């Protein structure tokens, strides 16, 4: 395994802190993998979960598992070397499936719209699933694969160690000192107070007719909003179960 070409950038983290990051990332990723397994098991062994929205969550969960498996590698990938198969495998899967999960969320929200406002049934929704696969997994596969082969002499590979130290610029200290000047702080307080007073004045200026109009519009939309909130709440709970967000390790 070639590690001679790896140059780990300087950073302010100690070895103990980096080890703590590894533990935190792997712990959170393990919990997420268990949650994904639970979602897959519930869908496969209980027909009560066979709904259009749960089907998309089921499809997205497979990508989540692969992304979390890459996160379980943590910093072992960069330590193996930027040219190692482990490092490239980890970067490829994180790039592919982490981005795909966001697109699956978009497809789930689109399905909610079709069900509530377009009255789509199960047959119509299933005919859209192959398009969702192409959008979520096929589209994100292209950049993930292309990045494997991009390399320049000046910057090296796209996939590699991403730990970077950003030095403090000389002007940062002077700027921060300006932020603490008493005159500037007092000016900001006066501006904030003026904004609050202006907001209260505008609020009192609202007419009774405008309030009645807003109340009428709110009543007309109440039924649709209640139905949408029901499905959105179910989706939100399902999303928490299927995917606990894990910060990408310092690669």
Tab-separated table of N, CA and C in Angstrom, residues 49-148:
chain	number	residue	atom	x	y	z
A	49	UNK	N	-46.583	-1.548	5.562
A	49	UNK	CA	-45.656	-0.490	5.172
A	49	UNK	C	-45.593	-0.290	3.662
A	50	UNK	N	-46.362	-1.057	2.903
A	50	UNK	CA	-46.299	-0.976	1.442
A	50	UNK	C	-47.165	0.175	0.934
A	51	UNK	N	-46.715	1.374	1.170
A	51	UNK	CA	-47.378	2.577	0.674
A	51	UNK	C	-46.451	3.262	-0.333
A	52	UNK	N	-46.988	4.146	-1.168
A	52	UNK	CA	-46.124	4.811	-2.161
A	52	UNK	C	-44.942	5.553	-1.548
A	53	UNK	N	-45.177	6.257	-0.446
A	53	UNK	CA	-44.082	6.999	0.172
A	53	UNK	C	-43.057	6.067	0.799
A	54	UNK	N	-43.540	5.006	1.448
A	54	UNK	CA	-42.610	4.063	2.068
A	54	UNK	C	-41.784	3.316	1.034
A	55	UNK	N	-42.339	3.119	-0.151
A	55	UNK	CA	-41.568	2.459	-1.204
A	55	UNK	C	-40.345	3.295	-1.579
A	56	UNK	N	-40.525	4.600	-1.691
A	56	UNK	CA	-39.387	5.456	-2.012
A	56	UNK	C	-38.381	5.495	-0.864
A	57	UNK	N	-38.881	5.510	0.362
A	57	UNK	CA	-37.978	5.452	1.511
A	57	UNK	C	-37.196	4.143	1.506
A	58	UNK	N	-37.862	3.057	1.132
A	58	UNK	CA	-37.198	1.749	1.042
A	58	UNK	C	-36.083	1.787	-0.002
A	59	UNK	N	-36.353	2.378	-1.154
A	59	UNK	CA	-35.326	2.470	-2.195
A	59	UNK	C	-34.155	3.346	-1.738
A	60	UNK	N	-34.465	4.455	-1.083
A	60	UNK	CA	-33.398	5.363	-0.637
A	60	UNK	C	-32.553	4.751	0.469
A	61	UNK	N	-33.139	3.845	1.242
A	61	UNK	CA	-32.419	3.262	2.372
A	61	UNK	C	-31.221	2.443	1.928
A	62	UNK	N	-31.314	1.785	0.767
A	62	UNK	CA	-30.179	1.002	0.282
A	62	UNK	C	-28.980	1.900	0.010
A	63	UNK	N	-29.224	3.047	-0.555
A	63	UNK	CA	-28.134	3.995	-0.752
A	63	UNK	C	-27.601	4.536	0.565
A	64	UNK	N	-28.501	4.722	1.540
A	64	UNK	CA	-28.061	5.186	2.850
A	64	UNK	C	-27.121	4.188	3.507
A	65	UNK	N	-27.438	2.902	3.385
A	65	UNK	CA	-26.580	1.878	3.987
A	65	UNK	C	-25.177	1.943	3.400
A	66	UNK	N	-25.081	2.047	2.084
A	66	UNK	CA	-23.767	2.094	1.450
A	66	UNK	C	-23.010	3.366	1.837
A	67	UNK	N	-23.723	4.474	1.968
A	67	UNK	CA	-23.058	5.712	2.398
A	67	UNK	C	-22.549	5.587	3.827
A	68	UNK	N	-23.352	4.979	4.699
A	68	UNK	CA	-22.935	4.818	6.090
A	68	UNK	C	-21.805	3.805	6.226
A	69	UNK	N	-21.773	2.796	5.371
A	69	UNK	CA	-20.643	1.868	5.388
A	69	UNK	C	-19.347	2.600	5.041
A	70	UNK	N	-19.437	3.528	4.103
A	70	UNK	CA	-18.252	4.335	3.783
A	70	UNK	C	-17.868	5.233	4.952
A	71	UNK	N	-18.863	5.735	5.672
A	71	UNK	CA	-18.564	6.573	6.829
A	71	UNK	C	-17.947	5.771	7.962
A	72	UNK	N	-18.273	4.486	8.056
A	72	UNK	CA	-17.670	3.638	9.084
A	72	UNK	C	-16.159	3.518	8.904
A	73	UNK	N	-15.682	3.698	7.697
A	73	UNK	CA	-14.236	3.640	7.449
A	73	UNK	C	-13.532	4.808	8.127
A	74	UNK	N	-14.233	5.938	8.240
A	74	UNK	CA	-13.711	7.138	8.901
A	74	UNK	C	-12.365	7.536	8.301
A	75	UNK	N	-11.373	7.792	9.136
A	75	UNK	CA	-10.076	8.269	8.657
A	75	UNK	C	-9.138	7.150	8.233
A	76	UNK	N	-9.607	5.914	8.285
A	76	UNK	CA	-8.770	4.799	7.829
A	76	UNK	C	-8.494	4.896	6.335
A	77	UNK	N	-9.429	5.484	5.590
A	77	UNK	CA	-9.222	5.638	4.157
A	77	UNK	C	-8.038	6.530	3.817
A	78	UNK	N	-8.005	7.778	4.311
A	78	UNK	CA	-6.849	8.636	4.025
A	78	UNK	C	-5.543	8.092	4.583
A	79	UNK	N	-5.600	7.449	5.743
A	79	UNK	CA	-4.371	6.898	6.310
A	79	UNK	C	-3.800	5.779	5.451
A	80	UNK	N	-4.668	5.082	4.702
A	80	UNK	CA	-4.189	4.016	3.821
A	80	UNK	C	-3.482	4.563	2.594
A	81	UNK	N	-3.666	5.843	2.306
A	81	UNK	CA	-3.024	6.441	1.140
A	81	UNK	C	-4.051	6.911	0.132
A	82	UNK	N	-3.801	8.055	-0.460
A	82	UNK	CA	-4.758	8.623	-1.405
A	82	UNK	C	-4.936	7.761	-2.645
A	83	UNK	N	-3.924	6.971	-2.980
A	83	UNK	CA	-4.025	6.098	-4.155
A	83	UNK	C	-4.538	4.709	-3.803
A	84	UNK	N	-4.827	4.461	-2.527
A	84	UNK	CA	-5.277	3.134	-2.111
A	84	UNK	C	-6.719	2.895	-2.536
A	85	UNK	N	-7.058	1.634	-2.694
A	85	UNK	CA	-8.431	1.278	-3.077
A	85	UNK	C	-9.419	1.644	-1.980
A	86	UNK	N	-8.999	1.526	-0.717
A	86	UNK	CA	-9.892	1.839	0.396
A	86	UNK	C	-10.287	3.310	0.389
A	87	UNK	N	-9.320	4.181	0.193
A	87	UNK	CA	-9.605	5.621	0.185
A	87	UNK	C	-10.508	5.992	-0.991
A	88	UNK	N	-10.230	5.450	-2.151
A	88	UNK	CA	-11.019	5.780	-3.339
A	88	UNK	C	-12.422	5.180	-3.247
A	89	UNK	N	-12.525	3.973	-2.691
A	89	UNK	CA	-13.840	3.361	-2.482
A	89	UNK	C	-14.678	4.214	-1.538
A	90	UNK	N	-14.073	4.656	-0.446
A	90	UNK	CA	-14.790	5.467	0.529
A	90	UNK	C	-15.274	6.774	-0.086
A	91	UNK	N	-14.387	7.461	-0.791
A	91	UNK	CA	-14.763	8.740	-1.397
A	91	UNK	C	-15.838	8.556	-2.465
A	92	UNK	N	-15.713	7.494	-3.255
A	92	UNK	CA	-16.682	7.231	-4.322
A	92	UNK	C	-18.077	7.002	-3.756
A	93	UNK	N	-18.191	6.191	-2.706
A	93	UNK	CA	-19.499	5.883	-2.135
A	93	UNK	C	-20.102	7.087	-1.417
A	94	UNK	N	-19.272	7.865	-0.725
A	94	UNK	CA	-19.803	9.055	-0.052
A	94	UNK	C	-20.306	10.068	-1.076
A	95	UNK	N	-19.533	10.272	-2.137
A	95	UNK	CA	-19.950	11.207	-3.182
A	95	UNK	C	-21.230	10.752	-3.864
A	96	UNK	N	-21.361	9.468	-4.125
A	96	UNK	CA	-22.502	8.935	-4.861
A	96	UNK	C	-23.766	8.929	-4.012
A	97	UNK	N	-23.726	8.247	-2.887
A	97	UNK	CA	-24.964	7.959	-2.170
A	97	UNK	C	-25.378	9.061	-1.209
A	98	UNK	N	-24.442	9.844	-0.699
A	98	UNK	CA	-24.848	10.964	0.146
A	98	UNK	C	-25.614	12.005	-0.665
A	99	UNK	N	-25.160	12.276	-1.872
A	99	UNK	CA	-25.872	13.223	-2.736
A	99	UNK	C	-27.192	12.639	-3.233
A	100	UNK	N	-27.203	11.322	-3.497
A	100	UNK	CA	-28.432	10.693	-3.983
A	100	UNK	C	-29.545	10.774	-2.955
A	101	UNK	N	-29.192	10.756	-1.676
A	101	UNK	CA	-30.219	10.801	-0.637
A	101	UNK	C	-31.008	12.102	-0.693
A	102	UNK	N	-30.341	13.203	-0.987
A	102	UNK	CA	-31.050	14.482	-1.108
A	102	UNK	C	-32.047	14.450	-2.266
A	103	UNK	N	-31.685	13.786	-3.363
A	103	UNK	CA	-32.605	13.683	-4.498
A	103	UNK	C	-33.791	12.785	-4.172
A	104	UNK	N	-33.564	11.734	-3.385
A	104	UNK	CA	-34.693	10.898	-2.965
A	104	UNK	C	-35.675	11.704	-2.112
A	105	UNK	N	-35.162	12.591	-1.272
A	105	UNK	CA	-36.056	13.465	-0.508
A	105	UNK	C	-36.901	14.327	-1.435
A	106	UNK	N	-36.293	14.797	-2.519
A	106	UNK	CA	-37.042	15.574	-3.510
A	106	UNK	C	-38.134	14.723	-4.148
A	107	UNK	N	-37.828	13.483	-4.485
A	107	UNK	CA	-38.825	12.598	-5.103
A	107	UNK	C	-39.966	12.294	-4.142
A	108	UNK	N	-39.643	12.107	-2.862
A	108	UNK	CA	-40.691	11.854	-1.869
A	108	UNK	C	-41.611	13.064	-1.753
A	109	UNK	N	-41.032	14.252	-1.715
A	109	UNK	CA	-41.859	15.461	-1.659
A	109	UNK	C	-42.710	15.605	-2.921
A	110	UNK	N	-42.164	15.241	-4.068
A	110	UNK	CA	-42.922	15.298	-5.316
A	110	UNK	C	-44.070	14.298	-5.289
A	111	UNK	N	-43.850	13.121	-4.731
A	111	UNK	CA	-44.926	12.140	-4.605
A	111	UNK	C	-46.047	12.658	-3.710
A	112	UNK	N	-45.676	13.335	-2.629
A	112	UNK	CA	-46.693	13.915	-1.747
A	112	UNK	C	-47.544	14.921	-2.517
A	113	UNK	N	-46.902	15.730	-3.322
A	113	UNK	CA	-47.637	16.700	-4.140
A	113	UNK	C	-48.580	15.997	-5.114
A	114	UNK	N	-48.095	14.947	-5.773
A	114	UNK	CA	-48.932	14.237	-6.744
A	114	UNK	C	-50.125	13.571	-6.069
A	115	UNK	N	-49.924	13.042	-4.881
A	115	UNK	CA	-51.016	12.366	-4.175
A	115	UNK	C	-52.066	13.364	-3.707
A	116	UNK	N	-51.627	14.484	-3.145
A	116	UNK	CA	-52.565	15.422	-2.541
A	116	UNK	C	-53.272	16.294	-3.570
A	117	UNK	N	-52.532	16.785	-4.532
A	117	UNK	CA	-53.083	17.802	-5.423
A	117	UNK	C	-53.373	17.296	-6.831
A	118	UNK	N	-52.767	16.182	-7.233
A	118	UNK	CA	-53.034	15.604	-8.548
A	118	UNK	C	-53.800	14.294	-8.463
A	119	UNK	N	-54.011	13.820	-7.241
A	119	UNK	CA	-54.813	12.614	-6.992
A	119	UNK	C	-54.263	11.399	-7.749
A	120	UNK	N	-52.944	11.246	-7.727
A	120	UNK	CA	-52.331	10.075	-8.350
A	120	UNK	C	-52.609	8.841	-7.505
A	121	UNK	N	-52.843	7.726	-8.183
A	121	UNK	CA	-53.014	6.451	-7.510
A	121	UNK	C	-51.733	5.638	-7.533
A	122	UNK	N	-51.809	4.431	-6.951
A	122	UNK	CA	-50.627	3.575	-6.870
A	122	UNK	C	-50.077	3.196	-8.242
A	123	UNK	N	-50.911	2.839	-9.232
A	123	UNK	CA	-50.349	2.496	-10.555
A	123	UNK	C	-49.586	3.655	-11.195
A	124	UNK	N	-50.135	4.870	-11.095
A	124	UNK	CA	-49.448	6.015	-11.699
A	124	UNK	C	-48.115	6.300	-10.995
A	125	UNK	N	-48.107	6.149	-9.673
A	125	UNK	CA	-46.881	6.419	-8.931
A	125	UNK	C	-45.805	5.378	-9.220
A	126	UNK	N	-46.202	4.133	-9.391
A	126	UNK	CA	-45.207	3.089	-9.669
A	126	UNK	C	-44.585	3.274	-11.044
A	127	UNK	N	-45.336	3.832	-11.971
A	127	UNK	CA	-44.766	4.067	-13.299
A	127	UNK	C	-43.690	5.153	-13.281
A	128	UNK	N	-43.662	5.938	-12.216
A	128	UNK	CA	-42.648	6.988	-12.106
A	128	UNK	C	-41.373	6.514	-11.421
A	129	UNK	N	-41.396	5.336	-10.822
A	129	UNK	CA	-40.275	4.929	-9.977
A	129	UNK	C	-38.991	4.722	-10.766
A	130	UNK	N	-39.068	4.205	-11.991
A	130	UNK	CA	-37.843	4.000	-12.761
A	130	UNK	C	-37.182	5.335	-13.090
A	131	UNK	N	-38.001	6.373	-13.241
A	131	UNK	CA	-37.435	7.696	-13.476
A	131	UNK	C	-36.748	8.220	-12.216
A	132	UNK	N	-37.344	7.915	-11.070
A	132	UNK	CA	-36.711	8.306	-9.816
A	132	UNK	C	-35.349	7.631	-9.659
A	133	UNK	N	-35.257	6.351	-10.050
A	133	UNK	CA	-33.987	5.635	-9.954
A	133	UNK	C	-32.920	6.300	-10.822
A	134	UNK	N	-33.305	6.648	-12.039
A	134	UNK	CA	-32.342	7.290	-12.942
A	134	UNK	C	-31.906	8.642	-12.386
A	135	UNK	N	-32.858	9.405	-11.854
A	135	UNK	CA	-32.539	10.724	-11.315
A	135	UNK	C	-31.634	10.630	-10.090
A	136	UNK	N	-31.982	9.743	-9.158
A	136	UNK	CA	-31.287	9.713	-7.868
A	136	UNK	C	-29.966	8.954	-7.919
A	137	UNK	N	-29.994	7.742	-8.480
A	137	UNK	CA	-28.782	6.926	-8.494
A	137	UNK	C	-27.986	7.090	-9.786
A	138	UNK	N	-28.686	7.177	-10.920
A	138	UNK	CA	-27.975	7.299	-12.188
A	138	UNK	C	-27.290	8.637	-12.357
A	139	UNK	N	-27.993	9.715	-12.021
A	139	UNK	CA	-27.424	11.051	-12.202
A	139	UNK	C	-26.227	11.274	-11.289
A	140	UNK	N	-26.323	10.833	-10.039
A	140	UNK	CA	-25.228	11.039	-9.097
A	140	UNK	C	-24.060	10.091	-9.344
A	141	UNK	N	-24.305	8.999	-10.070
A	141	UNK	CA	-23.217	8.072	-10.372
A	141	UNK	C	-22.190	8.699	-11.313
A	142	UNK	N	-22.652	9.567	-12.203
A	142	UNK	CA	-21.762	10.141	-13.221
A	142	UNK	C	-20.632	10.958	-12.596
A	143	UNK	N	-20.920	11.983	-11.764
A	143	UNK	CA	-19.788	12.726	-11.176
A	143	UNK	C	-18.948	11.888	-10.232
A	144	UNK	N	-19.593	10.961	-9.501
A	144	UNK	CA	-18.823	10.114	-8.588
A	144	UNK	C	-17.806	9.270	-9.343
A	145	UNK	N	-18.184	8.772	-10.513
A	145	UNK	CA	-17.266	7.969	-11.317
A	145	UNK	C	-16.213	8.841	-11.999
A	146	UNK	N	-16.631	9.990	-12.515
A	146	UNK	CA	-15.692	10.867	-13.223
A	146	UNK	C	-14.589	11.356	-12.285
A	147	UNK	N	-14.950	11.643	-11.032
A	147	UNK	CA	-13.958	12.149	-10.086
A	147	UNK	C	-12.853	11.140	-9.804
A	148	UNK	N	-13.109	9.862	-10.059
A	148	UNK	CA	-12.074	8.851	-9.849
A	148	UNK	C	-10.897	9.040	-10.795
